CSV table of C-alpha atoms in Angstrom, one decimal:
chain,number,residue,atom,x,y,z
A,1,MET,CA,-121.8,30.4,17.7
A,2,PRO,CA,-120.8,34.0,18.2
A,3,VAL,CA,-121.5,35.6,21.6
A,4,SER,CA,-122.4,39.3,21.9
A,5,GLY,CA,-121.5,41.5,24.9
A,6,ARG,CA,-119.4,40.6,28.0
A,7,ARG,CA,-120.6,38.0,30.5
A,8,PRO,CA,-120.2,38.8,34.2
A,9,LEU,CA,-117.1,37.3,36.0
A,10,TRP,CA,-118.7,36.1,39.2
A,11,PRO,CA,-120.0,32.7,38.1
A,12,PRO,CA,-116.6,31.4,37.0
A,13,LEU,CA,-115.0,32.8,40.1
A,14,LEU,CA,-117.4,30.9,42.3
A,15,LEU,CA,-116.8,27.7,40.4
A,16,LEU,CA,-113.0,27.9,40.6
A,17,PRO,CA,-112.5,26.2,44.0
A,18,VAL,CA,-114.9,23.4,42.9
A,19,LEU,CA,-112.9,22.9,39.7
A,20,LEU,CA,-109.6,22.9,41.6
A,21,LEU,CA,-110.9,20.3,44.0
A,22,LEU,CA,-112.2,18.1,41.2
A,23,GLY,CA,-108.9,18.4,39.4
A,24,TRP,CA,-106.9,17.5,42.5
A,25,TRP,CA,-109.1,14.4,43.1
A,26,GLN,CA,-108.8,13.3,39.5
A,27,TRP,CA,-105.0,13.8,39.5
A,28,GLY,CA,-104.7,11.6,42.6
A,29,ARG,CA,-106.3,8.8,40.7
A,30,MET,CA,-103.9,8.9,37.8
A,31,PRO,CA,-101.2,6.2,37.6
A,32,PRO,CA,-97.7,7.4,38.6
A,33,LEU,CA,-95.3,8.6,36.0
A,34,PRO,CA,-92.8,6.0,34.7
A,35,PRO,CA,-89.6,6.0,36.6
A,36,THR,CA,-86.6,7.7,35.2
A,37,ALA,CA,-83.3,5.8,34.7
A,38,ALA,CA,-81.6,5.2,38.1
A,39,PRO,CA,-78.0,6.2,38.3
A,40,SER,CA,-75.5,3.7,39.5
A,41,PRO,CA,-73.0,4.8,42.2
A,42,HIS,CA,-70.3,3.8,39.7
A,43,GLY,CA,-71.7,5.7,36.7
A,44,ALA,CA,-74.0,3.4,34.7
A,45,THR,CA,-77.8,3.6,34.4
A,46,THR,CA,-80.5,1.1,34.6
A,47,PRO,CA,-83.1,1.3,31.8
A,48,ALA,CA,-86.4,2.8,33.2
A,49,THR,CA,-88.5,-0.1,32.0
A,50,LEU,CA,-86.9,-2.7,34.3
A,51,PRO,CA,-89.4,-4.1,36.8
A,52,ASP,CA,-86.8,-5.2,39.4
A,53,LYS,CA,-83.1,-5.1,40.2
A,54,ARG,CA,-82.0,-8.5,39.0
A,55,LEU,CA,-78.8,-8.6,37.1
A,56,ARG,CA,-79.6,-9.6,33.5
A,57,GLY,CA,-76.1,-10.5,32.4
A,58,VAL,CA,-73.9,-12.2,29.8
A,59,ASN,CA,-70.3,-13.1,29.9
A,60,TRP,CA,-68.7,-10.9,27.3
A,61,VAL,CA,-66.0,-12.5,25.1
A,62,ALA,CA,-63.0,-10.3,24.7
A,63,ALA,CA,-62.0,-9.6,21.1
A,64,ASP,CA,-59.4,-7.5,19.3
A,65,SER,CA,-61.9,-4.6,19.0
A,66,ALA,CA,-65.4,-3.5,20.0
A,67,SER,CA,-67.9,-1.0,18.7
A,68,SER,CA,-71.3,0.4,19.5
A,69,ALA,CA,-72.8,-1.9,16.9
A,70,ASN,CA,-71.7,-4.9,19.1
A,71,ILE,CA,-73.7,-3.5,22.0
A,72,GLU,CA,-77.1,-3.2,20.2
A,73,PRO,CA,-77.9,-7.0,20.2
A,74,LEU,CA,-77.5,-6.9,23.9
A,75,VAL,CA,-80.0,-4.1,24.2
A,76,ARG,CA,-82.5,-6.0,22.0
A,77,ALA,CA,-82.1,-9.1,24.2
A,78,GLY,CA,-82.8,-7.3,27.4
A,79,VAL,CA,-79.2,-7.6,28.7
A,80,THR,CA,-78.4,-5.0,31.4
A,81,TRP,CA,-75.0,-6.3,32.6
A,82,ILE,CA,-71.9,-7.7,31.0
A,83,ALA,CA,-69.0,-9.5,32.8
A,84,GLN,CA,-65.6,-8.8,31.4
A,85,THR,CA,-62.9,-11.3,32.0
A,86,PRO,CA,-59.2,-10.4,32.0
A,87,PHE,CA,-56.7,-13.2,32.6
A,88,GLY,CA,-53.8,-13.6,34.9
A,89,TRP,CA,-51.3,-16.4,34.1
A,90,GLN,CA,-50.0,-19.1,36.3
A,91,ALA,CA,-47.2,-21.4,35.0
A,92,GLY,CA,-48.5,-24.4,36.9
A,93,ALA,CA,-51.1,-25.4,39.4
A,94,ALA,CA,-48.5,-25.6,42.2
A,95,ILE,CA,-46.5,-22.5,41.1
A,96,PRO,CA,-47.1,-19.7,43.7
A,97,GLU,CA,-47.0,-16.8,41.2
A,98,VAL,CA,-49.8,-15.1,39.3
A,99,ARG,CA,-48.5,-13.0,36.4
A,100,LEU,CA,-50.4,-9.8,35.6
A,101,HIS,CA,-50.7,-8.8,32.0
A,102,THR,CA,-52.5,-5.5,31.5
A,103,GLY,CA,-51.7,-4.8,27.8
A,104,ALA,CA,-52.8,-6.4,24.5
A,105,GLY,CA,-50.2,-8.7,22.9
A,106,ASN,CA,-49.5,-12.2,22.0
A,107,ARG,CA,-50.8,-13.4,25.4
A,108,GLY,CA,-54.2,-11.9,25.1
A,109,TYR,CA,-56.8,-9.9,23.2
A,110,TRP,CA,-57.1,-6.2,23.2
A,111,GLY,CA,-60.4,-6.7,25.0
A,112,GLU,CA,-58.6,-8.2,28.0
A,113,SER,CA,-56.2,-5.3,28.3
A,114,ASP,CA,-56.8,-2.5,30.7
A,115,ARG,CA,-57.5,-0.2,27.7
A,116,GLY,CA,-59.9,-2.6,26.1
A,117,LEU,CA,-61.7,-3.3,29.4
A,118,LEU,CA,-62.2,0.5,29.9
A,119,ALA,CA,-63.3,1.1,26.3
A,120,THR,CA,-65.9,-1.8,26.4
A,121,THR,CA,-67.2,-0.5,29.7
A,122,GLN,CA,-67.8,2.9,28.3
A,123,LEU,CA,-69.5,1.5,25.2
A,124,ALA,CA,-71.8,-0.5,27.3
A,125,ARG,CA,-72.5,2.3,29.7
A,126,ARG,CA,-73.8,4.6,26.9
A,127,ARG,CA,-76.6,2.1,26.3
A,128,GLY,CA,-77.4,1.7,30.0
A,129,ILE,CA,-75.5,-1.6,30.4
A,130,ARG,CA,-73.4,-2.1,33.5
A,131,THR,CA,-70.2,-4.0,33.9
A,132,MET,CA,-68.9,-6.6,36.4
A,133,LEU,CA,-65.2,-7.1,36.2
A,134,LYS,CA,-64.4,-10.8,36.7
A,135,PRO,CA,-60.7,-11.6,36.6
A,136,HIS,CA,-59.8,-15.2,35.9
A,137,ILE,CA,-56.5,-17.2,36.1
A,138,TRP,CA,-55.3,-19.2,33.2
A,139,VAL,CA,-53.4,-22.2,34.4
A,140,ARG,CA,-50.7,-23.5,32.1
A,141,GLY,CA,-49.6,-27.1,32.0
A,142,GLY,CA,-52.2,-28.9,29.8
A,143,SER,CA,-55.5,-28.4,28.0
A,144,GLY,CA,-57.4,-29.8,31.0
A,145,ALA,CA,-56.0,-27.4,33.6
A,146,TRP,CA,-58.4,-25.0,35.3
A,147,PRO,CA,-58.3,-22.7,38.4
A,148,GLY,CA,-59.7,-25.5,40.6
A,149,ASP,CA,-56.4,-27.4,40.1
A,150,ILE,CA,-54.4,-24.6,41.8
A,151,ASN,CA,-53.1,-26.1,45.0
A,152,MET,CA,-49.9,-25.3,46.9
A,153,THR,CA,-47.8,-28.0,48.6
A,154,THR,CA,-46.6,-26.0,51.6
A,155,ASP,CA,-47.9,-23.2,53.8
A,156,ALA,CA,-45.1,-21.0,52.7
A,157,ASP,CA,-46.1,-21.4,49.1
A,158,TRP,CA,-49.7,-20.6,50.0
A,159,GLN,CA,-48.6,-17.4,51.6
A,160,ALA,CA,-46.6,-16.6,48.5
A,161,TRP,CA,-49.5,-17.4,46.3
A,162,PHE,CA,-51.9,-15.2,48.2
A,163,ALA,CA,-49.4,-12.3,48.1
A,164,SER,CA,-49.1,-12.6,44.4
A,165,TYR,CA,-52.8,-13.0,43.8
A,166,SER,CA,-53.5,-10.0,46.0
A,167,VAL,CA,-51.3,-7.8,43.7
A,168,PHE,CA,-53.2,-9.2,40.7
A,169,LEU,CA,-56.6,-8.6,42.1
A,170,LEU,CA,-55.9,-5.2,43.6
A,171,HIS,CA,-54.8,-4.0,40.2
A,172,TYR,CA,-58.2,-4.8,38.9
A,173,ALA,CA,-60.0,-3.4,41.9
A,174,GLN,CA,-58.2,-0.1,41.2
A,175,LEU,CA,-59.2,-0.3,37.5
A,176,ALA,CA,-62.8,-1.0,38.5
A,177,GLU,CA,-62.8,2.0,40.8
A,178,THR,CA,-61.2,4.5,38.5
A,179,SER,CA,-63.4,3.4,35.5
A,180,LYS,CA,-66.5,3.2,37.7
A,181,MET,CA,-67.4,-0.4,36.9
A,182,ASP,CA,-70.4,-1.5,38.7
A,183,ALA,CA,-69.3,-4.8,40.4
A,184,LEU,CA,-66.2,-6.8,41.0
A,185,CYS,CA,-65.7,-10.6,41.3
A,186,ILE,CA,-62.7,-11.3,43.5
A,187,GLY,CA,-62.0,-14.9,42.3
A,188,THR,CA,-63.3,-17.7,40.2
A,189,GLU,CA,-63.4,-21.4,41.0
A,190,LEU,CA,-60.3,-21.4,43.2
A,191,GLN,CA,-61.7,-24.2,45.2
A,192,HIS,CA,-58.4,-25.2,47.0
A,193,ALA,CA,-57.6,-21.6,47.8
A,194,SER,CA,-61.1,-20.7,49.0
A,195,ALA,CA,-61.5,-23.7,51.3
A,196,GLY,CA,-59.4,-23.6,54.4
A,197,HIS,CA,-58.1,-20.1,53.8
A,198,GLU,CA,-60.8,-18.0,55.3
A,199,THR,CA,-58.4,-15.6,57.0
A,200,GLU,CA,-56.5,-14.8,53.9
A,201,TRP,CA,-59.7,-14.1,51.9
A,202,ARG,CA,-61.1,-11.8,54.6
A,203,THR,CA,-57.8,-9.9,54.6
A,204,LEU,CA,-58.0,-9.6,50.8
A,205,ILE,CA,-61.6,-8.5,50.9
A,206,LYS,CA,-60.8,-5.8,53.4
A,207,GLN,CA,-57.9,-4.6,51.1
A,208,VAL,CA,-60.2,-4.6,48.1
A,209,ARG,CA,-62.9,-2.6,49.8
A,210,GLU,CA,-60.3,0.1,50.7
A,211,VAL,CA,-59.7,0.5,46.9
A,212,TYR,CA,-63.0,-0.3,45.3
A,213,HIS,CA,-66.4,0.9,46.6
A,214,GLY,CA,-68.9,-1.2,44.5
A,215,PRO,CA,-70.5,-4.5,45.3
A,216,LEU,CA,-68.3,-7.7,45.5
A,217,THR,CA,-68.9,-11.3,44.8
A,218,TYR,CA,-66.9,-14.5,44.4
A,219,ALA,CA,-67.6,-17.1,41.7
A,220,ALA,CA,-67.7,-20.5,43.4
A,221,ASN,CA,-67.8,-23.8,41.6
A,222,TRP,CA,-71.2,-25.7,41.7
A,223,SER,CA,-69.7,-29.0,42.8
A,224,GLY,CA,-69.4,-28.1,46.4
A,225,GLU,CA,-67.1,-25.1,46.7
A,226,PHE,CA,-70.0,-22.7,47.2
A,227,GLU,CA,-71.1,-24.7,50.3
A,228,GLU,CA,-67.5,-24.8,51.8
A,229,ILE,CA,-66.8,-21.0,51.6
A,230,ARG,CA,-67.0,-19.3,55.0
A,231,PHE,CA,-66.5,-15.7,53.9
A,232,TRP,CA,-69.9,-15.1,52.1
A,233,ASP,CA,-70.9,-12.7,54.9
A,234,ALA,CA,-68.1,-10.3,53.9
A,235,LEU,CA,-69.4,-10.1,50.3
A,236,ASP,CA,-72.5,-8.7,48.7
A,237,TYR,CA,-73.6,-11.6,46.6
A,238,ILE,CA,-73.2,-15.4,46.8
A,239,GLY,CA,-71.8,-16.1,43.4
A,240,ILE,CA,-72.1,-19.6,41.8
A,241,GLN,CA,-70.8,-21.1,38.6
A,242,ALA,CA,-74.0,-23.0,38.1
A,243,TYR,CA,-73.1,-25.9,35.9
A,244,PHE,CA,-75.1,-28.5,37.8
A,245,PRO,CA,-75.7,-31.7,35.9
A,246,LEU,CA,-79.4,-32.2,35.2
A,247,SER,CA,-79.7,-35.4,33.2
A,248,THR,CA,-78.0,-38.7,32.5
A,249,THR,CA,-79.4,-39.0,29.0
A,250,VAL,CA,-79.4,-37.0,25.8
A,251,HIS,CA,-82.5,-35.0,24.7
A,252,PRO,CA,-84.0,-34.7,28.2
A,253,ALA,CA,-87.6,-33.5,28.6
A,254,LYS,CA,-88.2,-30.2,30.4
A,255,GLU,CA,-90.0,-32.1,33.2
A,256,THR,CA,-86.8,-34.1,33.8
A,257,LEU,CA,-84.8,-30.9,34.0
A,258,LEU,CA,-87.2,-29.2,36.4
A,259,ALA,CA,-87.1,-32.2,38.6
A,260,ALA,CA,-83.3,-32.4,38.5
A,261,TRP,CA,-83.1,-28.8,39.7
A,262,LYS,CA,-84.8,-29.6,43.0
A,263,GLN,CA,-81.8,-31.0,44.7
A,264,PRO,CA,-79.3,-28.1,43.7
A,265,LEU,CA,-82.1,-25.7,44.7
A,266,ARG,CA,-82.2,-27.1,48.2
A,267,ARG,CA,-78.4,-26.8,48.5
A,268,ILE,CA,-78.4,-23.2,47.3
A,269,GLU,CA,-81.3,-22.2,49.6
A,270,ALA,CA,-79.4,-23.7,52.6
A,271,VAL,CA,-76.4,-21.5,51.9
A,272,GLN,CA,-78.5,-18.5,51.2
A,273,LYS,CA,-80.4,-18.9,54.5
A,274,ARG,CA,-77.2,-19.3,56.4
A,275,TYR,CA,-75.6,-16.1,55.1
A,276,LYS,CA,-78.7,-14.1,54.2
A,277,LYS,CA,-77.1,-12.8,51.0
A,278,PRO,CA,-78.7,-12.7,47.5
A,279,VAL,CA,-77.6,-15.4,45.1
A,280,LEU,CA,-76.1,-14.6,41.7
A,281,PHE,CA,-75.2,-17.1,39.0
A,282,THR,CA,-71.9,-15.6,37.9
A,283,GLU,CA,-71.9,-18.2,35.0
A,284,ILE,CA,-74.6,-20.5,33.7
A,285,GLY,CA,-74.9,-21.8,30.2
A,286,TYR,CA,-75.5,-24.9,28.0
A,287,LYS,CA,-73.9,-25.9,24.8
A,288,THR,CA,-75.9,-26.7,21.7
A,289,THR,CA,-75.7,-30.4,21.8
A,290,PRO,CA,-77.9,-33.3,22.8
A,291,ASP,CA,-75.9,-34.0,25.9
A,292,ALA,CA,-75.9,-30.4,27.1
A,293,ALA,CA,-77.5,-31.3,30.5
A,294,ILE,CA,-75.3,-34.2,31.3
A,295,GLN,CA,-72.1,-32.3,31.9
A,296,PRO,CA,-73.0,-28.6,31.4
A,297,TRP,CA,-69.4,-27.5,32.1
A,298,ALA,CA,-67.8,-29.5,29.3
A,299,TRP,CA,-67.0,-28.0,26.0
A,300,PRO,CA,-68.2,-29.8,22.8
A,301,ASP,CA,-65.7,-32.1,21.2
A,302,ARG,CA,-64.2,-29.9,18.5
A,303,MET,CA,-62.2,-32.7,17.1
A,304,ALA,CA,-65.2,-34.9,16.3
A,305,VAL,CA,-65.8,-35.3,12.6
A,306,VAL,CA,-69.5,-34.9,13.0
A,307,THR,CA,-71.2,-33.3,16.0
A,308,GLU,CA,-75.0,-33.2,16.2
A,309,THR,CA,-76.4,-29.8,17.1
A,310,ASP,CA,-79.4,-29.6,19.3
A,311,GLN,CA,-81.0,-26.2,19.8
A,312,GLN,CA,-84.1,-27.8,21.4
A,313,THR,CA,-82.2,-29.2,24.4
A,314,GLN,CA,-80.3,-25.9,24.9
A,315,ARG,CA,-83.6,-24.1,24.8
A,316,LEU,CA,-85.3,-26.4,27.4
A,317,CYS,CA,-82.3,-26.1,29.7
A,318,TYR,CA,-82.7,-22.3,29.7
A,319,GLU,CA,-86.4,-22.6,30.3
A,320,ALA,CA,-86.0,-24.9,33.3
A,321,MET,CA,-83.3,-22.7,34.8
A,322,PHE,CA,-85.4,-19.5,34.6
A,323,GLU,CA,-88.6,-21.2,35.7
A,324,THR,CA,-86.8,-22.6,38.8
A,325,PHE,CA,-85.0,-19.5,39.9
A,326,TRP,CA,-86.1,-16.2,38.4
A,327,ARG,CA,-89.1,-15.5,40.6
A,328,ARG,CA,-87.4,-16.4,43.9
A,329,PRO,CA,-86.9,-13.2,46.0
A,330,TRP,CA,-83.4,-14.0,47.0
A,331,PHE,CA,-82.2,-14.7,43.5
A,332,GLN,CA,-80.2,-11.8,42.1
A,333,GLY,CA,-79.7,-12.7,38.5
A,334,THR,CA,-77.6,-14.5,35.9
A,335,PHE,CA,-74.6,-14.1,33.7
A,336,ILE,CA,-75.1,-16.3,30.7
A,337,TRP,CA,-72.0,-18.0,29.3
A,338,LYS,CA,-71.3,-16.7,26.8
A,339,TRP,CA,-71.7,-13.8,24.3
A,340,TYR,CA,-69.5,-13.2,21.2
A,341,PRO,CA,-69.5,-9.6,20.0
A,342,GLY,CA,-70.3,-9.4,16.3
A,343,LEU,CA,-71.3,-13.0,15.9
A,344,GLN,CA,-73.4,-13.4,12.8
A,345,ALA,CA,-76.2,-15.9,12.3
A,346,ASP,CA,-74.2,-17.7,9.6
A,347,GLY,CA,-70.9,-17.5,11.5
A,348,SER,CA,-68.5,-20.1,12.9
A,349,ALA,CA,-70.0,-23.6,13.1
A,350,ARG,CA,-67.9,-24.2,16.2
A,351,ARG,CA,-69.4,-21.3,18.0
A,352,HIS,CA,-72.9,-22.5,17.0
A,353,LEU,CA,-72.1,-25.8,18.8
A,354,ASP,CA,-70.8,-24.1,22.0
A,355,PHE,CA,-72.4,-22.2,24.8
A,356,THR,CA,-73.6,-19.0,23.1
A,357,PRO,CA,-77.4,-18.5,22.9
A,358,GLN,CA,-76.9,-16.1,20.0
A,359,HIS,CA,-79.2,-16.6,17.0
A,360,LYS,CA,-80.8,-19.6,18.6
A,361,PRO,CA,-84.1,-20.3,20.4
A,362,ALA,CA,-82.2,-20.0,23.7
A,363,GLU,CA,-81.6,-16.3,23.0
A,364,GLN,CA,-85.4,-15.8,22.7
A,365,VAL,CA,-85.9,-17.5,26.1
A,366,MET,CA,-83.3,-15.3,27.7
A,367,ALA,CA,-84.8,-12.2,26.1
A,368,HIS,CA,-88.2,-13.2,27.4
A,369,TRP,CA,-87.1,-13.6,31.0
A,370,TYR,CA,-84.7,-10.6,30.9
A,371,GLY,CA,-87.6,-8.5,29.6
A,372,ARG,CA,-89.8,-9.3,32.6
């Protein structure tokens, strides 16, 4: 209604202190504003909605190109880290030379080249996803060769190997520093090199820290290497390639998987308590087959005429792993093995048998826990 004339000013002036006190009391009861994105010391950002600092990662498969469209499925799945894996080449398990290949060509994909690693890091960073650089060694000499086979026959050869490996790794330490990658893994499953060579690794770690100033880990094999390493105190994370066997039969129930995790959990906790470092699963994954929990490290038989797919077993393996570890305060996160950029739901049948969770119930489990 209209008001005629001018009201005196003194009543509002007397009420002003009361109103200010009331407003201050009410403001103090309001919930805090949501956090802003936290900058990484190496340039990436953590999405503001994350409830903790666990690494929600996948192992990124290098390809001959990458685009921003390849990053969006990661964002939808709650992924906040990728591990990129360039390869060095070793002619044989007892050959004390690691060959460094930094460019794309017939020995590797563009995504494994320095240029590709940098471009992928930048694409991921634009969407708030951080990068761990995780160099591997490809051992020639047979389809069954792996880094755990590397073993020199003389002390002189070991010294030559460590000198060569140091050149290899320090190149990637420098690349990680200049491109502001967010973590560096200094080795993967080099079980003969890691056990009994503590001095050499401590020297290498010191050299790496002079070049790269982000957090460091090492990716130790599940079968016992992670318990034998004596230089965890010099690193930031205890890294484990967590392919622990969880069943002796196909189609295991989740109760079986949860029970099977108890013994590896005790072993991991013992190492964690000794070194007081957070634990990171640098790799963990399960293929999409009924026997996924029997030998989780083994690839499916691609030569078989018919191979049964089993998305249910893969899903249960994911559930048991997350339920066992994710809430533990010393557990730092996971890098799921593995993630193909651009993989379509109707894509390669081979890839739908292997370790990727993409377009499967396992991806929904991962997204659920990564979204917590």
